[in-house]
Short mmCIF file of C-alpha atoms in Angstrom, two decimals:
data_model
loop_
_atom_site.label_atom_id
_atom_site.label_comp_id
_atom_site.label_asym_id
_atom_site.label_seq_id
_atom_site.Cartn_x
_atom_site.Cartn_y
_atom_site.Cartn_z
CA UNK A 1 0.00 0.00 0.00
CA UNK A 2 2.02 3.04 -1.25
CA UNK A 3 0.73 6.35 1.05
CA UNK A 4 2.16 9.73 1.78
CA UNK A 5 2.42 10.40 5.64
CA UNK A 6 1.40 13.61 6.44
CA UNK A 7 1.09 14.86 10.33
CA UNK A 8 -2.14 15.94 11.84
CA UNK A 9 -1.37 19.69 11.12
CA UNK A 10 -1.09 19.04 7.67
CA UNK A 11 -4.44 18.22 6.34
CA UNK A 12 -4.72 20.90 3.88
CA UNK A 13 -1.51 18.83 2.31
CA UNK A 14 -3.27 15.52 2.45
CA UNK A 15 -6.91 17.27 1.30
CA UNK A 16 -4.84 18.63 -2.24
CA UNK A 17 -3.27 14.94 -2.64
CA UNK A 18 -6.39 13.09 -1.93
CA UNK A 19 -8.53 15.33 -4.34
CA UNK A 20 -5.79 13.88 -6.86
CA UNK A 21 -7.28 10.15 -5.95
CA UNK A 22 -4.17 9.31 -4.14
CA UNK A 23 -4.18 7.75 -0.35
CA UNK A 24 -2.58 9.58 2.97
CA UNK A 25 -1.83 8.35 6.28
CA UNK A 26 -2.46 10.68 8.70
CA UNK A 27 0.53 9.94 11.25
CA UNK A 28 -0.86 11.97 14.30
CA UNK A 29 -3.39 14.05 16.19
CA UNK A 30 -3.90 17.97 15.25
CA UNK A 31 -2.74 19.67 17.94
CA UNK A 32 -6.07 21.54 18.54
CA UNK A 33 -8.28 18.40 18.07
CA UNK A 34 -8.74 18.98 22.03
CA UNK A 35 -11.36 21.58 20.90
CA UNK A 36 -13.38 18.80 20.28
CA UNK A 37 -15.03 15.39 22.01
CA UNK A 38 -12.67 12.06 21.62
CA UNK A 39 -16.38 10.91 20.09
CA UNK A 40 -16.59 13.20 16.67
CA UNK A 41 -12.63 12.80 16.42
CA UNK A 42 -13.26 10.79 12.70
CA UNK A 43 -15.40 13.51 11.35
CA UNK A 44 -13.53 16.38 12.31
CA UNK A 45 -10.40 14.89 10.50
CA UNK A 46 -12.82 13.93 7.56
CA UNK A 47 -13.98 17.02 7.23
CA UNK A 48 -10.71 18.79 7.76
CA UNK A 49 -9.65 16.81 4.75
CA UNK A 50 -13.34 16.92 3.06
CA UNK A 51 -14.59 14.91 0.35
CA UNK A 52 -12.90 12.02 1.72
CA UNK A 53 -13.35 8.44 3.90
CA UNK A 54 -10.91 7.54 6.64
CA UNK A 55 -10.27 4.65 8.55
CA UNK A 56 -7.63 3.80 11.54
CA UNK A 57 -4.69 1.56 9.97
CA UNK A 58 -5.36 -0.81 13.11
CA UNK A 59 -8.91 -1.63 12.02
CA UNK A 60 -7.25 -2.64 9.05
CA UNK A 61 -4.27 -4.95 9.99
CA UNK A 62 -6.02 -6.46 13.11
CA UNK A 63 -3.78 -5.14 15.73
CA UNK A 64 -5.05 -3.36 19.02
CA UNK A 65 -7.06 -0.32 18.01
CA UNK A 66 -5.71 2.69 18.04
CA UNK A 67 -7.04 6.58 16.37
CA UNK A 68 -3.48 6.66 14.55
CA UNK A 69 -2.32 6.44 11.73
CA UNK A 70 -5.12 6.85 9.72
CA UNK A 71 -5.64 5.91 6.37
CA UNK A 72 -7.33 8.19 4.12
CA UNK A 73 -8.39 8.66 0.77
CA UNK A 74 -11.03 9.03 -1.67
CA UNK A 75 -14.60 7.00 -0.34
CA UNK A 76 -14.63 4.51 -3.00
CA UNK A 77 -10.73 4.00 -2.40
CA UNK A 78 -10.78 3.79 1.59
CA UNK A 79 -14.57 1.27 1.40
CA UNK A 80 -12.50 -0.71 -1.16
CA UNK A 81 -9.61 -1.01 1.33
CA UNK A 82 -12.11 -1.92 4.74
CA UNK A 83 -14.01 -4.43 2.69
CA UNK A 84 -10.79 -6.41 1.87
CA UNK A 85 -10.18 -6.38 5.42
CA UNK A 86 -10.73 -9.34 7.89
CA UNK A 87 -12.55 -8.87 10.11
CA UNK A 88 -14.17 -6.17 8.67
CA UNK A 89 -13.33 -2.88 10.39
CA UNK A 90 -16.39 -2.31 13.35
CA UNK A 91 -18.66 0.73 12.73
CA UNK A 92 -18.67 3.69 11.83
CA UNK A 93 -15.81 3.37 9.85
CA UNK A 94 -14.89 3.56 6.90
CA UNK A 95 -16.02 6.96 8.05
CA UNK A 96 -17.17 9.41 5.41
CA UNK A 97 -17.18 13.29 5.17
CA UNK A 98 -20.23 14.93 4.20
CA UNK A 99 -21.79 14.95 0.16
CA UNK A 100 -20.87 18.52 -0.71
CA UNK A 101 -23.29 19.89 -2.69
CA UNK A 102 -21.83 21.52 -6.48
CA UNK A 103 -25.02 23.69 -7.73
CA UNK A 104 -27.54 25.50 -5.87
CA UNK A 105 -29.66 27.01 -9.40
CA UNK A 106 -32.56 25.43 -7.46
CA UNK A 107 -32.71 28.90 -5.62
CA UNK A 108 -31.06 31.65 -8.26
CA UNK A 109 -34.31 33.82 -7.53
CA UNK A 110 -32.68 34.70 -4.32
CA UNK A 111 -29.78 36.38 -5.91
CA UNK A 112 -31.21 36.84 -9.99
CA UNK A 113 -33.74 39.15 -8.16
CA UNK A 114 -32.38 41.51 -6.16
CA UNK A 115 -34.94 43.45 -3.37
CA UNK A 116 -35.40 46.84 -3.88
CA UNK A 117 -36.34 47.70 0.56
CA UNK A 118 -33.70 47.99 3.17
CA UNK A 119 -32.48 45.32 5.58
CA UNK A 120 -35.55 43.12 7.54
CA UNK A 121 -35.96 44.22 11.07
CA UNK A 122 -37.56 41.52 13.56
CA UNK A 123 -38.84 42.83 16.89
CA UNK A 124 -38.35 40.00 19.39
CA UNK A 125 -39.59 39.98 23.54
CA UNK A 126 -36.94 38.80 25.54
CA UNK A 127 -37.97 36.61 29.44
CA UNK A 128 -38.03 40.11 30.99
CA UNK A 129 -40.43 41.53 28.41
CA UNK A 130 -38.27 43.81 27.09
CA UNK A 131 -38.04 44.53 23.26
CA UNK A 132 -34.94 44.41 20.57
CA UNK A 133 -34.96 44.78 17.39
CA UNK A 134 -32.72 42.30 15.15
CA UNK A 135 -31.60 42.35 11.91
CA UNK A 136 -31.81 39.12 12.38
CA UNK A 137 -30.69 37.49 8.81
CA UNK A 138 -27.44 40.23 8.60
CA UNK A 139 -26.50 38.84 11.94
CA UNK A 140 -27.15 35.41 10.92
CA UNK A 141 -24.80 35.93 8.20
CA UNK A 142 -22.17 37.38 10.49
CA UNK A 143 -22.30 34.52 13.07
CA UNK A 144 -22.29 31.60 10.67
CA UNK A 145 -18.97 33.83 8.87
CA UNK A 146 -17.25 33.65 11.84
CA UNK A 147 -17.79 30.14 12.95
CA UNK A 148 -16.26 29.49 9.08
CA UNK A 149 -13.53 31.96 9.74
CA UNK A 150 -12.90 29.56 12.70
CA UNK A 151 -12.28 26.46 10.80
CA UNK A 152 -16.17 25.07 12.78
CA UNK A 153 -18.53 23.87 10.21
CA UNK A 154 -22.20 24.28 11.77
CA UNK A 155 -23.76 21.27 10.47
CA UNK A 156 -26.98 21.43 10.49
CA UNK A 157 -27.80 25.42 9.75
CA UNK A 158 -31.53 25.23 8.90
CA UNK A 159 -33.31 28.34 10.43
CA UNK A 160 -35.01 26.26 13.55
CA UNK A 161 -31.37 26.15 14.75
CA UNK A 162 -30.75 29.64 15.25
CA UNK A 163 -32.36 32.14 18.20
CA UNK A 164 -31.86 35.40 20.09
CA UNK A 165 -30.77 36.68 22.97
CA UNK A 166 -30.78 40.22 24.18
CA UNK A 167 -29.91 41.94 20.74
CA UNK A 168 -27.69 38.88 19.28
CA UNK A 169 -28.44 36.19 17.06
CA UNK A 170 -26.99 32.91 18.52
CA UNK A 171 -26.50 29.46 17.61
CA UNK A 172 -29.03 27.08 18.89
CA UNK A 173 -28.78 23.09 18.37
CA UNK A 174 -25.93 22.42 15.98
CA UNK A 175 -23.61 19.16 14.86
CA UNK A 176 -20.47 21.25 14.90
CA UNK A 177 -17.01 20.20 13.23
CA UNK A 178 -14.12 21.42 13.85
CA UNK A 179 -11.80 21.34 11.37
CA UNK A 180 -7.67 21.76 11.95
CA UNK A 181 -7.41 23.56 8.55
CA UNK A 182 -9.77 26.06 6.75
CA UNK A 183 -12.66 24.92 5.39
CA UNK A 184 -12.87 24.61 1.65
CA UNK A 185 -15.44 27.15 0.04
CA UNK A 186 -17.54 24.02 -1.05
CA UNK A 187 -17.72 23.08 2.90
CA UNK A 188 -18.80 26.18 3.70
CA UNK A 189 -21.66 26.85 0.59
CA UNK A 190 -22.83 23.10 1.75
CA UNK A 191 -22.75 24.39 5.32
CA UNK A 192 -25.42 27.24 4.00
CA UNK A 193 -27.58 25.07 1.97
CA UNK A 194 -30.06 24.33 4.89
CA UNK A 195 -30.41 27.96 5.33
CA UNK A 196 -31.35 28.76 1.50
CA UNK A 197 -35.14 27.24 1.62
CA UNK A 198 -36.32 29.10 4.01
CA UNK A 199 -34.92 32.75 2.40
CA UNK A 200 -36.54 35.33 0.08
CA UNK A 201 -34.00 37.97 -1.93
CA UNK A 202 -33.94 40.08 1.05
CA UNK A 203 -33.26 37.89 3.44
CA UNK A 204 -30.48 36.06 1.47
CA UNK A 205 -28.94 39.76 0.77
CA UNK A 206 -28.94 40.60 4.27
CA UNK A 207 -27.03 37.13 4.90
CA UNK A 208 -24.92 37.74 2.17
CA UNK A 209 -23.54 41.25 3.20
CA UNK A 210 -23.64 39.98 6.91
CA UNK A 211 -21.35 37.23 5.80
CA UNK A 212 -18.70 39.20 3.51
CA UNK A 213 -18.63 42.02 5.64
CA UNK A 214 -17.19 39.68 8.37
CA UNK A 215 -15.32 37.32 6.81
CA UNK A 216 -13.81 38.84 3.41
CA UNK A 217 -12.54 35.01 2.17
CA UNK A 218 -16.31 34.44 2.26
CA UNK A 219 -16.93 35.90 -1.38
CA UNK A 220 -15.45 32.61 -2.44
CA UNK A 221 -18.09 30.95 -0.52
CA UNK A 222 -20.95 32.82 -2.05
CA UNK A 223 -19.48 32.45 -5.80
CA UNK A 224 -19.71 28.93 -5.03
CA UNK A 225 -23.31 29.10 -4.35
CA UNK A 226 -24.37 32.07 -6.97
CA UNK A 227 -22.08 31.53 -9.77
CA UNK A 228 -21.59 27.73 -9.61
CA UNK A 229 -17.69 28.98 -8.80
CA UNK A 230 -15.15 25.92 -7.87
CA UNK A 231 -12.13 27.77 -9.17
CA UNK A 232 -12.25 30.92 -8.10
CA UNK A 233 -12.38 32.24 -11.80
CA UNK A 234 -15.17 34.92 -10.40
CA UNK A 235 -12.57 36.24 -8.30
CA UNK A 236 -9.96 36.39 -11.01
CA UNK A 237 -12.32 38.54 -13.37
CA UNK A 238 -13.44 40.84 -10.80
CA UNK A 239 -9.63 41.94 -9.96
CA UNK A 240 -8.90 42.07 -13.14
CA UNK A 241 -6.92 38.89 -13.62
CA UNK A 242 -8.22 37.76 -17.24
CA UNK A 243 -5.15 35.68 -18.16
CA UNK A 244 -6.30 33.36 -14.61
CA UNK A 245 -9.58 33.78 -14.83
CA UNK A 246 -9.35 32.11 -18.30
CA UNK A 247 -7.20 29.28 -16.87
CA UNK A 248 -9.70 28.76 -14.42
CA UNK A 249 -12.60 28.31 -16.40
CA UNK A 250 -10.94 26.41 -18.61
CA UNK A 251 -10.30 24.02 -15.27
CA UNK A 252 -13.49 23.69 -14.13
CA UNK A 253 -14.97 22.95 -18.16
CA UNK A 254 -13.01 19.92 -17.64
CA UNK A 255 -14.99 18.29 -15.32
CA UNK A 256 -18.18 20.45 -15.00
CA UNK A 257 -21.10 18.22 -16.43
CA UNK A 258 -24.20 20.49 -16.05
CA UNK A 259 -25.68 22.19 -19.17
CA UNK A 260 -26.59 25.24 -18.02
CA UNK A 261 -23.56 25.86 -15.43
CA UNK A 262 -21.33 25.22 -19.05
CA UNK A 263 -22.99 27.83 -20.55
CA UNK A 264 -22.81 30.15 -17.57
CA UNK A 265 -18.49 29.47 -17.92
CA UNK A 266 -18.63 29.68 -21.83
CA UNK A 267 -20.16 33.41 -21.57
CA UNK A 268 -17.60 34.47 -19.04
CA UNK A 269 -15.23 32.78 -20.77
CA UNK A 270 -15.83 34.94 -23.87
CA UNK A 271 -16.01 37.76 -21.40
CA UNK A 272 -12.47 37.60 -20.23
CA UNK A 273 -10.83 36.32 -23.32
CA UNK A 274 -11.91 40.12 -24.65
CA UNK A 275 -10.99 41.82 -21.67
CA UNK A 276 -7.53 40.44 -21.74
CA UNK A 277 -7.26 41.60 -25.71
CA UNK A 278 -7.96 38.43 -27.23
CA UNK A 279 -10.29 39.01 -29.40
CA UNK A 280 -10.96 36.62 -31.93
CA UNK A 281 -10.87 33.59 -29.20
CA UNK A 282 -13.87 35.92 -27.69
CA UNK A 283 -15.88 35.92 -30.67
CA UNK A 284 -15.17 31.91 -30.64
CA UNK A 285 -16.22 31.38 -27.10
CA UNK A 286 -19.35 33.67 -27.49
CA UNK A 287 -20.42 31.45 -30.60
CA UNK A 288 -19.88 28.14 -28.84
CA UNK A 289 -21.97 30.09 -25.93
CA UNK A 290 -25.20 30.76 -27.81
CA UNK A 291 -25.11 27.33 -29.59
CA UNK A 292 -24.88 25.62 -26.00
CA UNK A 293 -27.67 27.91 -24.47
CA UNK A 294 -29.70 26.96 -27.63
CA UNK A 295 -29.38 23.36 -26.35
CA UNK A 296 -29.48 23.91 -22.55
CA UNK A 297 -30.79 27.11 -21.96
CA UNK A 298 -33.28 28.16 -24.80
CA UNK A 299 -34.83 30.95 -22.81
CA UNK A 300 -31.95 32.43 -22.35
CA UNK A 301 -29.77 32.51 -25.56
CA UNK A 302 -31.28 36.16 -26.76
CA UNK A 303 -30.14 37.76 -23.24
CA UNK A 304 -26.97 35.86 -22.67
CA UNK A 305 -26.01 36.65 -26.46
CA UNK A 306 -26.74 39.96 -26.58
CA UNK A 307 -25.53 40.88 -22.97
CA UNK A 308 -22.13 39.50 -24.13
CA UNK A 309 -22.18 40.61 -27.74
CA UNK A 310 -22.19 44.00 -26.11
CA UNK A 311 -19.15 43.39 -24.32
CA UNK A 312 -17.27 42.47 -27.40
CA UNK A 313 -17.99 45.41 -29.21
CA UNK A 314 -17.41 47.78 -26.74
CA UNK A 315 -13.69 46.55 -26.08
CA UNK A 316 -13.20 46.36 -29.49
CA UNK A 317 -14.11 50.49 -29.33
CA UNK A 318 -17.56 49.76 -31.30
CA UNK A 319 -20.15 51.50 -29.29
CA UNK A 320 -22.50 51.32 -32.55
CA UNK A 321 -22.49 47.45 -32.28
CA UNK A 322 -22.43 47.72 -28.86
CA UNK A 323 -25.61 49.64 -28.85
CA UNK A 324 -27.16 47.16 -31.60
CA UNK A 325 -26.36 44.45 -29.29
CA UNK A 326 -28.23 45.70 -26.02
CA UNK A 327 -31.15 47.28 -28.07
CA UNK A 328 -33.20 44.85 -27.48
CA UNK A 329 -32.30 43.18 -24.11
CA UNK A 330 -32.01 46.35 -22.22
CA UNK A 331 -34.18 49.59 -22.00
CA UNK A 332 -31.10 51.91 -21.79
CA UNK A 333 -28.64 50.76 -23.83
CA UNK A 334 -27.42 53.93 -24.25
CA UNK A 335 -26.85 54.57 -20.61
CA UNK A 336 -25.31 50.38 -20.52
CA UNK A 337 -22.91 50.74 -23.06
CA UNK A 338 -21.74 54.48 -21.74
CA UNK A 339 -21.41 53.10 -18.45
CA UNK A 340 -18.92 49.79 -19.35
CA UNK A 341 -16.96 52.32 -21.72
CA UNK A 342 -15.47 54.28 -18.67
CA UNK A 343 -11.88 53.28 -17.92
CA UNK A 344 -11.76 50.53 -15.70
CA UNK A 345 -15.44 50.16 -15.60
CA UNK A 346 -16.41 47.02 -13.93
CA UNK A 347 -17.40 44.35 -16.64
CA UNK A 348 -20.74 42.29 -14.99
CA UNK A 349 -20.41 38.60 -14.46
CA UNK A 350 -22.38 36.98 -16.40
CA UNK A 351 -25.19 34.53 -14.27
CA UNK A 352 -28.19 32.67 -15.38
#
């Protein structure tokens, strides 16, 4: 059995080798696993590793059990390894880290429709009888940001398992893990999802700003769940860094299966191959964009063609074709295409 070692405080190492299908042997115990009980030790080093199954090596050669080392490795890879075992290593293992969950279009009115009132204010009656009022979904936002900011995945984050006390928002039940390296941005959107179904546009922008305001690293978390993002190529565009952003896309078009989320990467794809000057591979990515949306999208090839036909002209300097191109998808165009002509104007992300 060929496996890297890596030491309990390196399970961001072992989380990039594993998501390569390769095994790791986790040699020791984080040094802050103390934080949590001796009974959710195997999840918290699942999910510090995430996407992952792990089992002790003890369970596996028959010897007197003991937590370490610990085998670890992709699910199919570590269930493969415990079922060749004999006896058969005693529950739970192998132990699994949570499904993450890759596309959240289920609930795109939340963000496709943004509210036009200010924050939602709850008035809530404390034991005393005296009132506060909460803005209760910002500070939602703000507590589950810092748990992530933390390295403590909630768990279980549906709105029953929040309250209030005094003025604050506080956590009420909760399956917490904590993790001995950052979460990954995936962990962290699939930490959210319970939250989403019970959220209208203004709630989810209250949580959003709430959550970004804290925790800045958390824009990766909600390009994740808006965009579809598992590269970080929305990041790359909005800082201006075509050339990555490009590579990025072109990263997650390798594996991403999903009609509509290709089409979503094909129109920013088009997007920053113009904004980075290359202009004919633009024109070639916006083609193979509205053939794909024909296929996967229908209602949406006339806005998603147009919206980035418009691009293309203008950084090209044609503000006629520009204008041609929003005409009919916007009722300013005029106003649009003045507005992305500025010097470092702020070219949209495309989102469907």
């Amino acid at each position: 059995m060929d496996m890297a070692a890596f030491s309990g405080d390196e399970m961001d190492a072992a989380r990039d080798l594993i998501a390569g299908g390769h095994l790791a042997v986790i040699t020791s115990a984080p040094s802050g696993e103390l934080r949590s009980s001796k009974l959710s030790w195997p999840r918290d080093v699942a999910e510090s590793i995430g996407e992952c199954a792990v089992v002790p090596i003890s369970c596996l050669d028959n010897t007197e059990f003991r937590r370490y080392p610990l085998a670890a490795g992709p699910k199919e890879s570590i269930r493969f390894l415990c079922a060749a075992a004999d006896p058969l290593p005693p529950d739970p293992f192998p132990y699994e880290s949570a499904q993450l969950r890759r596309h959240y279009r289920a609930f795109r009115e939340l963000w496709l429709n943004p509210p036009t009132q200010g924050p939602e204010i709850r008035l809530y009656t404390g034991s005393a009888g005296s009132s506060h009022v909460v803005a209760f979904y910002l500070q939602l936002g703000e507590r589950l940001a810092q748990l992530h900011s933390k390295n403590v995945l909630h768990g279980d984050a549906h709105i029953g398992n929040w309250g209030v006390i005094g003025e604050r928002v506080v956590v009420g039940d909760n399956h917490a893990a904590f993790l001995s390296c950052p979460p990954s941005p995936a962990q962290c959107a699939t930490d959210i999802y319970p939250l989403l179904p019970a959220l209208d546009p203004r709630k989810w922008r209250d949580f959003r700003l709430g959550y970004v305001s804290t925790w800045q690293a958390g824009q990766r978390v909600i390009d994740q769940i808006q965009l579809g993002d598992r590269t970080g190529w929305a990041m790359a565009f909005r800082t201006a860094r075509y050339a990555e952003c490009l590579d990025l896309i072109v990263d997650q078009l390798q594996t991403e299966t999903d009609g509509a989320m290709r089409v979503l990467l094909m129109a920013n794809l088009a997007l920053a191959a113009s904004c980075a000057g290359r202009h004919e591979d633009a024109k070639r990515f916006h083609a193979e964009t509205v053939e794909l949306a024909r296929t996967h999208v229908p209602y949406a090839v006339k806005s998603v063609g147009s919206t980035v036909d418009g691009v293309l002209h203008i950084r090209r300097g044609d503000r006629a074709g520009a204008m041609a191109a929003y005409r009919d998808v916007v009722p300013d165009p005029e106003h649009l295409v003045a507005q992305l002509s500025k010097k470092n104007a702020q070219i949209p992300i495309v989102n469907l």
